[in-house]
């Protein structure tokens, strides 16, 4: 891919694509080494979400294609588009030339609350793209620092986005006024990370760069996790982690 096959480059290109798409909800993100696949969902005004702008044609995918082509971020390689009408749902496939970054953009009818393990869809979805992109950017930066400090080939990781129930949702939702409730997120984005191809020195450099490291779950399924730009990231099992706090925090 452009700039060399690496997880870092895939995440950088993927982040630029997210920026070009703006408020499209990232229902799925899966990185396998240097291959990155997204599932984005168009906004839906019927479920409390707003249409970001008037569509210039009868089909909403036309506006998405133009947004990607004319996006201000020139780091997104030339896109190719394929419209899939063979299945129940019409989908727009996007391939970024010279990369292993792909995206599928689906209509809002295809996304259901059940598919996200959420009680409802709504305005809260507009908060997610920015939060996910910030975490993706930081993971890319950690990989770059890891490669710089430990040397060797570009480290490759696997990374997958999921949505997990918010433990505080019921209490917060019950106290909120009716107009505010669609903005309260019942689930939160989280990542699961695994090593794909990294050296021992790179593993150490990566984990040494993390803060807010802890463990979650119950024995024997306790797993190390880190908070990266506010999002929980489940780390590969078997790591010997030293909990760290952010600079300036109380000791």
PDB file of N, CA, C and O in Angstrom, residues 5-60:
ATOM      1  N   UNK A   5       3.480  -1.389   3.309  1.00  0.00           N
ATOM      2  CA  UNK A   5       2.411  -2.164   3.937  1.00  0.00           C
ATOM      3  C   UNK A   5       2.628  -2.207   5.439  1.00  0.00           C
ATOM      4  O   UNK A   5       3.561  -2.836   5.924  1.00  0.00           O
ATOM      5  N   UNK A   6       1.773  -1.546   6.185  1.00  0.00           N
ATOM      6  CA  UNK A   6       1.901  -1.535   7.641  1.00  0.00           C
ATOM      7  C   UNK A   6       0.568  -1.174   8.257  1.00  0.00           C
ATOM      8  O   UNK A   6      -0.278  -0.533   7.625  1.00  0.00           O
ATOM      9  N   UNK A   7       0.407  -1.572   9.508  1.00  0.00           N
ATOM     10  CA  UNK A   7      -0.800  -1.183  10.238  1.00  0.00           C
ATOM     11  C   UNK A   7      -0.860   0.325  10.411  1.00  0.00           C
ATOM     12  O   UNK A   7      -1.936   0.932  10.345  1.00  0.00           O
ATOM     13  N   UNK A   8       0.299   0.925  10.656  1.00  0.00           N
ATOM     14  CA  UNK A   8       0.343   2.376  10.844  1.00  0.00           C
ATOM     15  C   UNK A   8      -0.203   3.100   9.620  1.00  0.00           C
ATOM     16  O   UNK A   8      -1.076   3.975   9.724  1.00  0.00           O
ATOM     17  N   UNK A   9       0.287   2.743   8.435  1.00  0.00           N
ATOM     18  CA  UNK A   9      -0.157   3.431   7.230  1.00  0.00           C
ATOM     19  C   UNK A   9      -1.637   3.174   6.948  1.00  0.00           C
ATOM     20  O   UNK A   9      -2.353   4.070   6.494  1.00  0.00           O
ATOM     21  N   UNK A  10      -2.092   1.956   7.219  1.00  0.00           N
ATOM     22  CA  UNK A  10      -3.512   1.654   7.011  1.00  0.00           C
ATOM     23  C   UNK A  10      -4.386   2.526   7.900  1.00  0.00           C
ATOM     24  O   UNK A  10      -5.418   3.047   7.463  1.00  0.00           O
ATOM     25  N   UNK A  11      -3.976   2.701   9.165  1.00  0.00           N
ATOM     26  CA  UNK A  11      -4.765   3.511  10.085  1.00  0.00           C
ATOM     27  C   UNK A  11      -4.720   4.990   9.706  1.00  0.00           C
ATOM     28  O   UNK A  11      -5.716   5.707   9.851  1.00  0.00           O
ATOM     29  N   UNK A  12      -3.575   5.464   9.217  1.00  0.00           N
ATOM     30  CA  UNK A  12      -3.477   6.860   8.785  1.00  0.00           C
ATOM     31  C   UNK A  12      -4.413   7.124   7.613  1.00  0.00           C
ATOM     32  O   UNK A  12      -5.163   8.117   7.593  1.00  0.00           O
ATOM     33  N   UNK A  13      -4.407   6.229   6.626  1.00  0.00           N
ATOM     34  CA  UNK A  13      -5.296   6.389   5.480  1.00  0.00           C
ATOM     35  C   UNK A  13      -6.756   6.247   5.915  1.00  0.00           C
ATOM     36  O   UNK A  13      -7.635   6.999   5.484  1.00  0.00           O
ATOM     37  N   UNK A  14      -7.021   5.275   6.793  1.00  0.00           N
ATOM     38  CA  UNK A  14      -8.385   5.086   7.277  1.00  0.00           C
ATOM     39  C   UNK A  14      -8.905   6.285   8.035  1.00  0.00           C
ATOM     40  O   UNK A  14     -10.074   6.671   7.900  1.00  0.00           O
ATOM     41  N   UNK A  15      -8.044   6.912   8.830  1.00  0.00           N
ATOM     42  CA  UNK A  15      -8.443   8.111   9.557  1.00  0.00           C
ATOM     43  C   UNK A  15      -8.777   9.247   8.595  1.00  0.00           C
ATOM     44  O   UNK A  15      -9.755   9.984   8.793  1.00  0.00           O
ATOM     45  N   UNK A  16      -7.984   9.393   7.547  1.00  0.00           N
ATOM     46  CA  UNK A  16      -8.255  10.436   6.559  1.00  0.00           C
ATOM     47  C   UNK A  16      -9.584  10.175   5.859  1.00  0.00           C
ATOM     48  O   UNK A  16     -10.352  11.114   5.583  1.00  0.00           O
ATOM     49  N   UNK A  17      -9.878   8.915   5.580  1.00  0.00           N
ATOM     50  CA  UNK A  17     -11.165   8.580   4.965  1.00  0.00           C
ATOM     51  C   UNK A  17     -12.315   8.932   5.903  1.00  0.00           C
ATOM     52  O   UNK A  17     -13.327   9.499   5.481  1.00  0.00           O
ATOM     53  N   UNK A  18     -12.168   8.611   7.192  1.00  0.00           N
ATOM     54  CA  UNK A  18     -13.195   8.968   8.167  1.00  0.00           C
ATOM     55  C   UNK A  18     -13.417  10.472   8.203  1.00  0.00           C
ATOM     56  O   UNK A  18     -14.557  10.951   8.282  1.00  0.00           O
ATOM     57  N   UNK A  19     -12.330  11.222   8.145  1.00  0.00           N
ATOM     58  CA  UNK A  19     -12.461  12.675   8.154  1.00  0.00           C
ATOM     59  C   UNK A  19     -13.228  13.181   6.943  1.00  0.00           C
ATOM     60  O   UNK A  19     -14.031  14.101   7.049  1.00  0.00           O
ATOM     61  N   UNK A  20     -12.986  12.571   5.780  1.00  0.00           N
ATOM     62  CA  UNK A  20     -13.688  12.978   4.574  1.00  0.00           C
ATOM     63  C   UNK A  20     -15.166  12.643   4.600  1.00  0.00           C
ATOM     64  O   UNK A  20     -15.975  13.335   3.996  1.00  0.00           O
ATOM     65  N   UNK A  21     -15.520  11.570   5.331  1.00  0.00           N
ATOM     66  CA  UNK A  21     -16.909  11.145   5.398  1.00  0.00           C
ATOM     67  C   UNK A  21     -17.698  11.895   6.471  1.00  0.00           C
ATOM     68  O   UNK A  21     -18.928  11.799   6.512  1.00  0.00           O
ATOM     69  N   UNK A  22     -17.020  12.580   7.355  1.00  0.00           N
ATOM     70  CA  UNK A  22     -17.698  13.408   8.344  1.00  0.00           C
ATOM     71  C   UNK A  22     -18.524  12.617   9.327  1.00  0.00           C
ATOM     72  O   UNK A  22     -17.996  11.818  10.101  1.00  0.00           O
ATOM     73  N   UNK A  23     -19.853  12.803   9.292  1.00  0.00           N
ATOM     74  CA  UNK A  23     -20.721  12.267  10.336  1.00  0.00           C
ATOM     75  C   UNK A  23     -21.205  10.844  10.075  1.00  0.00           C
ATOM     76  O   UNK A  23     -22.040  10.345  10.819  1.00  0.00           O
ATOM     77  N   UNK A  24     -20.708  10.175   9.044  1.00  0.00           N
ATOM     78  CA  UNK A  24     -21.161   8.813   8.797  1.00  0.00           C
ATOM     79  C   UNK A  24     -20.764   7.909   9.959  1.00  0.00           C
ATOM     80  O   UNK A  24     -19.608   7.897  10.399  1.00  0.00           O
ATOM     81  N   UNK A  25     -21.711   7.134  10.434  1.00  0.00           N
ATOM     82  CA  UNK A  25     -21.513   6.315  11.629  1.00  0.00           C
ATOM     83  C   UNK A  25     -20.663   5.083  11.301  1.00  0.00           C
ATOM     84  O   UNK A  25     -20.995   4.318  10.397  1.00  0.00           O
ATOM     85  N   UNK A  26     -19.552   4.851  12.038  1.00  0.00           N
ATOM     86  CA  UNK A  26     -18.718   3.675  11.800  1.00  0.00           C
ATOM     87  C   UNK A  26     -19.277   2.445  12.523  1.00  0.00           C
ATOM     88  O   UNK A  26     -18.968   2.191  13.682  1.00  0.00           O
ATOM     89  N   UNK A  27     -20.093   1.687  11.817  1.00  0.00           N
ATOM     90  CA  UNK A  27     -20.684   0.494  12.423  1.00  0.00           C
ATOM     91  C   UNK A  27     -19.667  -0.626  12.565  1.00  0.00           C
ATOM     92  O   UNK A  27     -19.820  -1.510  13.412  1.00  0.00           O
ATOM     93  N   UNK A  28     -18.623  -0.604  11.738  1.00  0.00           N
ATOM     94  CA  UNK A  28     -17.616  -1.654  11.808  1.00  0.00           C
ATOM     95  C   UNK A  28     -16.257  -1.142  11.389  1.00  0.00           C
ATOM     96  O   UNK A  28     -16.141  -0.278  10.506  1.00  0.00           O
ATOM     97  N   UNK A  29     -15.218  -1.654  12.029  1.00  0.00           N
ATOM     98  CA  UNK A  29     -13.833  -1.366  11.664  1.00  0.00           C
ATOM     99  C   UNK A  29     -13.035  -2.614  12.002  1.00  0.00           C
ATOM    100  O   UNK A  29     -13.076  -3.094  13.133  1.00  0.00           O
ATOM    101  N   UNK A  30     -12.319  -3.145  11.016  1.00  0.00           N
ATOM    102  CA  UNK A  30     -11.506  -4.339  11.252  1.00  0.00           C
ATOM    103  C   UNK A  30     -10.179  -4.196  10.530  1.00  0.00           C
ATOM    104  O   UNK A  30     -10.129  -4.108   9.298  1.00  0.00           O
ATOM    105  N   UNK A  31      -9.113  -4.160  11.307  1.00  0.00           N
ATOM    106  CA  UNK A  31      -7.752  -4.106  10.779  1.00  0.00           C
ATOM    107  C   UNK A  31      -7.108  -5.470  10.971  1.00  0.00           C
ATOM    108  O   UNK A  31      -7.089  -6.008  12.080  1.00  0.00           O
ATOM    109  N   UNK A  32      -6.587  -6.030   9.884  1.00  0.00           N
ATOM    110  CA  UNK A  32      -5.855  -7.299   9.944  1.00  0.00           C
ATOM    111  C   UNK A  32      -4.505  -7.071   9.295  1.00  0.00           C
ATOM    112  O   UNK A  32      -4.382  -7.074   8.064  1.00  0.00           O
ATOM    113  N   UNK A  33      -3.497  -6.829  10.116  1.00  0.00           N
ATOM    114  CA  UNK A  33      -2.180  -6.498   9.572  1.00  0.00           C
ATOM    115  C   UNK A  33      -2.212  -5.153   8.879  1.00  0.00           C
ATOM    116  O   UNK A  33      -2.319  -4.114   9.520  1.00  0.00           O
ATOM    117  N   UNK A  34      -2.107  -5.167   7.541  1.00  0.00           N
ATOM    118  CA  UNK A  34      -2.155  -3.915   6.784  1.00  0.00           C
ATOM    119  C   UNK A  34      -3.460  -3.760   6.032  1.00  0.00           C
ATOM    120  O   UNK A  34      -3.617  -2.831   5.247  1.00  0.00           O
ATOM    121  N   UNK A  35      -4.425  -4.643   6.271  1.00  0.00           N
ATOM    122  CA  UNK A  35      -5.717  -4.588   5.585  1.00  0.00           C
ATOM    123  C   UNK A  35      -6.766  -4.007   6.535  1.00  0.00           C
ATOM    124  O   UNK A  35      -6.990  -4.534   7.624  1.00  0.00           O
ATOM    125  N   UNK A  36      -7.406  -2.938   6.093  1.00  0.00           N
ATOM    126  CA  UNK A  36      -8.367  -2.227   6.935  1.00  0.00           C
ATOM    127  C   UNK A  36      -9.710  -2.170   6.215  1.00  0.00           C
ATOM    128  O   UNK A  36      -9.797  -1.735   5.062  1.00  0.00           O
ATOM    129  N   UNK A  37     -10.758  -2.615   6.912  1.00  0.00           N
ATOM    130  CA  UNK A  37     -12.103  -2.626   6.334  1.00  0.00           C
ATOM    131  C   UNK A  37     -13.060  -1.876   7.262  1.00  0.00           C
ATOM    132  O   UNK A  37     -13.060  -2.093   8.476  1.00  0.00           O
ATOM    133  N   UNK A  38     -13.873  -1.003   6.671  1.00  0.00           N
ATOM    134  CA  UNK A  38     -14.866  -0.228   7.406  1.00  0.00           C
ATOM    135  C   UNK A  38     -16.276  -0.609   6.952  1.00  0.00           C
ATOM    136  O   UNK A  38     -16.483  -1.028   5.814  1.00  0.00           O
ATOM    137  N   UNK A  39     -17.241  -0.383   7.844  1.00  0.00           N
ATOM    138  CA  UNK A  39     -18.653  -0.329   7.468  1.00  0.00           C
ATOM    139  C   UNK A  39     -19.185   0.991   8.009  1.00  0.00           C
ATOM    140  O   UNK A  39     -19.159   1.239   9.217  1.00  0.00           O
ATOM    141  N   UNK A  40     -19.655   1.863   7.104  1.00  0.00           N
ATOM    142  CA  UNK A  40     -20.241   3.142   7.484  1.00  0.00           C
ATOM    143  C   UNK A  40     -21.729   3.137   7.149  1.00  0.00           C
ATOM    144  O   UNK A  40     -22.165   2.461   6.217  1.00  0.00           O
ATOM    145  N   UNK A  41     -22.487   3.935   7.909  1.00  0.00           N
ATOM    146  CA  UNK A  41     -23.927   4.004   7.707  1.00  0.00           C
ATOM    147  C   UNK A  41     -24.324   5.454   7.434  1.00  0.00           C
ATOM    148  O   UNK A  41     -23.901   6.369   8.149  1.00  0.00           O
ATOM    149  N   UNK A  42     -25.142   5.640   6.414  1.00  0.00           N
ATOM    150  CA  UNK A  42     -25.634   6.980   6.110  1.00  0.00           C
ATOM    151  C   UNK A  42     -26.555   7.477   7.219  1.00  0.00           C
ATOM    152  O   UNK A  42     -27.217   6.676   7.886  1.00  0.00           O
ATOM    153  N   UNK A  43     -26.637   8.786   7.440  1.00  0.00           N
ATOM    154  CA  UNK A  43     -27.543   9.339   8.458  1.00  0.00           C
ATOM    155  C   UNK A  43     -28.999   9.044   8.125  1.00  0.00           C
ATOM    156  O   UNK A  43     -29.373   8.865   6.969  1.00  0.00           O
ATOM    157  N   UNK A  44     -29.819   9.021   9.160  1.00  0.00           N
ATOM    158  CA  UNK A  44     -31.235   8.720   8.995  1.00  0.00           C
ATOM    159  C   UNK A  44     -32.049   9.690   9.830  1.00  0.00           C
ATOM    160  O   UNK A  44     -31.972   9.683  11.054  1.00  0.00           O
ATOM    161  N   UNK A  45     -32.849  10.531   9.187  1.00  0.00           N
ATOM    162  CA  UNK A  45     -33.661  11.503   9.906  1.00  0.00           C
ATOM    163  C   UNK A  45     -34.847  10.896  10.621  1.00  0.00           C
ATOM    164  O   UNK A  45     -35.413  11.508  11.522  1.00  0.00           O
ATOM    165  N   UNK A  46     -35.236   9.668  10.261  1.00  0.00           N
ATOM    166  CA  UNK A  46     -36.436   9.086  10.853  1.00  0.00           C
ATOM    167  C   UNK A  46     -36.218   8.597  12.275  1.00  0.00           C
ATOM    168  O   UNK A  46     -37.161   8.433  13.033  1.00  0.00           O
ATOM    169  N   UNK A  47     -34.987   8.307  12.653  1.00  0.00           N
ATOM    170  CA  UNK A  47     -34.715   7.766  13.983  1.00  0.00           C
ATOM    171  C   UNK A  47     -34.045   8.793  14.890  1.00  0.00           C
ATOM    172  O   UNK A  47     -33.221   8.444  15.734  1.00  0.00           O
ATOM    173  N   UNK A  48     -34.360  10.047  14.685  1.00  0.00           N
ATOM    174  CA  UNK A  48     -33.793  11.075  15.553  1.00  0.00           C
ATOM    175  C   UNK A  48     -32.482  11.602  15.058  1.00  0.00           C
ATOM    176  O   UNK A  48     -31.871  12.449  15.690  1.00  0.00           O
ATOM    177  N   UNK A  49     -32.000  11.131  13.889  1.00  0.00           N
ATOM    178  CA  UNK A  49     -30.751  11.627  13.337  1.00  0.00           C
ATOM    179  C   UNK A  49     -31.078  12.562  12.193  1.00  0.00           C
ATOM    180  O   UNK A  49     -32.100  12.431  11.527  1.00  0.00           O
ATOM    181  N   UNK A  50     -30.179  13.476  11.941  1.00  0.00           N
ATOM    182  CA  UNK A  50     -30.464  14.468  10.920  1.00  0.00           C
ATOM    183  C   UNK A  50     -29.681  14.157   9.655  1.00  0.00           C
ATOM    184  O   UNK A  50     -28.601  13.589   9.698  1.00  0.00           O
ATOM    185  N   UNK A  51     -30.249  14.548   8.530  1.00  0.00           N
ATOM    186  CA  UNK A  51     -29.501  14.480   7.276  1.00  0.00           C
ATOM    187  C   UNK A  51     -28.506  15.626   7.278  1.00  0.00           C
ATOM    188  O   UNK A  51     -28.842  16.767   7.568  1.00  0.00           O
ATOM    189  N   UNK A  52     -27.249  15.342   6.956  1.00  0.00           N
ATOM    190  CA  UNK A  52     -26.210  16.363   7.078  1.00  0.00           C
ATOM    191  C   UNK A  52     -26.364  17.475   6.043  1.00  0.00           C
ATOM    192  O   UNK A  52     -25.965  18.607   6.284  1.00  0.00           O
ATOM    193  N   UNK A  53     -26.910  17.154   4.876  1.00  0.00           N
ATOM    194  CA  UNK A  53     -27.049  18.162   3.848  1.00  0.00           C
ATOM    195  C   UNK A  53     -28.030  17.650   2.793  1.00  0.00           C
ATOM    196  O   UNK A  53     -28.240  16.439   2.666  1.00  0.00           O
ATOM    197  N   UNK A  54     -28.655  18.535   2.014  1.00  0.00           N
ATOM    198  CA  UNK A  54     -29.554  18.071   0.966  1.00  0.00           C
ATOM    199  C   UNK A  54     -28.801  17.231  -0.065  1.00  0.00           C
ATOM    200  O   UNK A  54     -27.645  17.519  -0.399  1.00  0.00           O
ATOM    201  N   UNK A  55     -29.437  16.205  -0.568  1.00  0.00           N
ATOM    202  CA  UNK A  55     -28.814  15.364  -1.564  1.00  0.00           C
ATOM    203  C   UNK A  55     -29.002  15.982  -2.955  1.00  0.00           C
ATOM    204  O   UNK A  55     -30.084  16.450  -3.298  1.00  0.00           O
ATOM    205  N   UNK A  56     -27.957  15.974  -3.786  1.00  0.00           N
ATOM    206  CA  UNK A  56     -28.067  16.590  -5.106  1.00  0.00           C
ATOM    207  C   UNK A  56     -28.732  15.700  -6.141  1.00  0.00           C
ATOM    208  O   UNK A  56     -28.885  16.093  -7.271  1.00  0.00           O
ATOM    209  N   UNK A  57     -29.097  14.472  -5.771  1.00  0.00           N
ATOM    210  CA  UNK A  57     -29.717  13.575  -6.728  1.00  0.00           C
ATOM    211  C   UNK A  57     -30.690  12.680  -5.996  1.00  0.00           C
ATOM    212  O   UNK A  57     -30.878  12.780  -4.795  1.00  0.00           O
ATOM    213  N   UNK A  58     -31.278  11.760  -6.748  1.00  0.00           N
ATOM    214  CA  UNK A  58     -32.258  10.864  -6.155  1.00  0.00           C
ATOM    215  C   UNK A  58     -31.612   9.802  -5.281  1.00  0.00           C
ATOM    216  O   UNK A  58     -32.296   9.165  -4.491  1.00  0.00           O
ATOM    217  N   UNK A  59     -30.351   9.563  -5.451  1.00  0.00           N
ATOM    218  CA  UNK A  59     -29.707   8.500  -4.670  1.00  0.00           C
ATOM    219  C   UNK A  59     -28.686   9.084  -3.706  1.00  0.00           C
ATOM    220  O   UNK A  59     -27.815   9.849  -4.100  1.00  0.00           O
ATOM    221  N   UNK A  60     -28.765   8.727  -2.418  1.00  0.00           N
ATOM    222  CA  UNK A  60     -27.866   9.332  -1.418  1.00  0.00           C
ATOM    223  C   UNK A  60     -26.406   8.973  -1.615  1.00  0.00           C
ATOM    224  O   UNK A  60     -25.534   9.703  -1.151  1.00  0.00           O
TER     225      UNK A  60
END
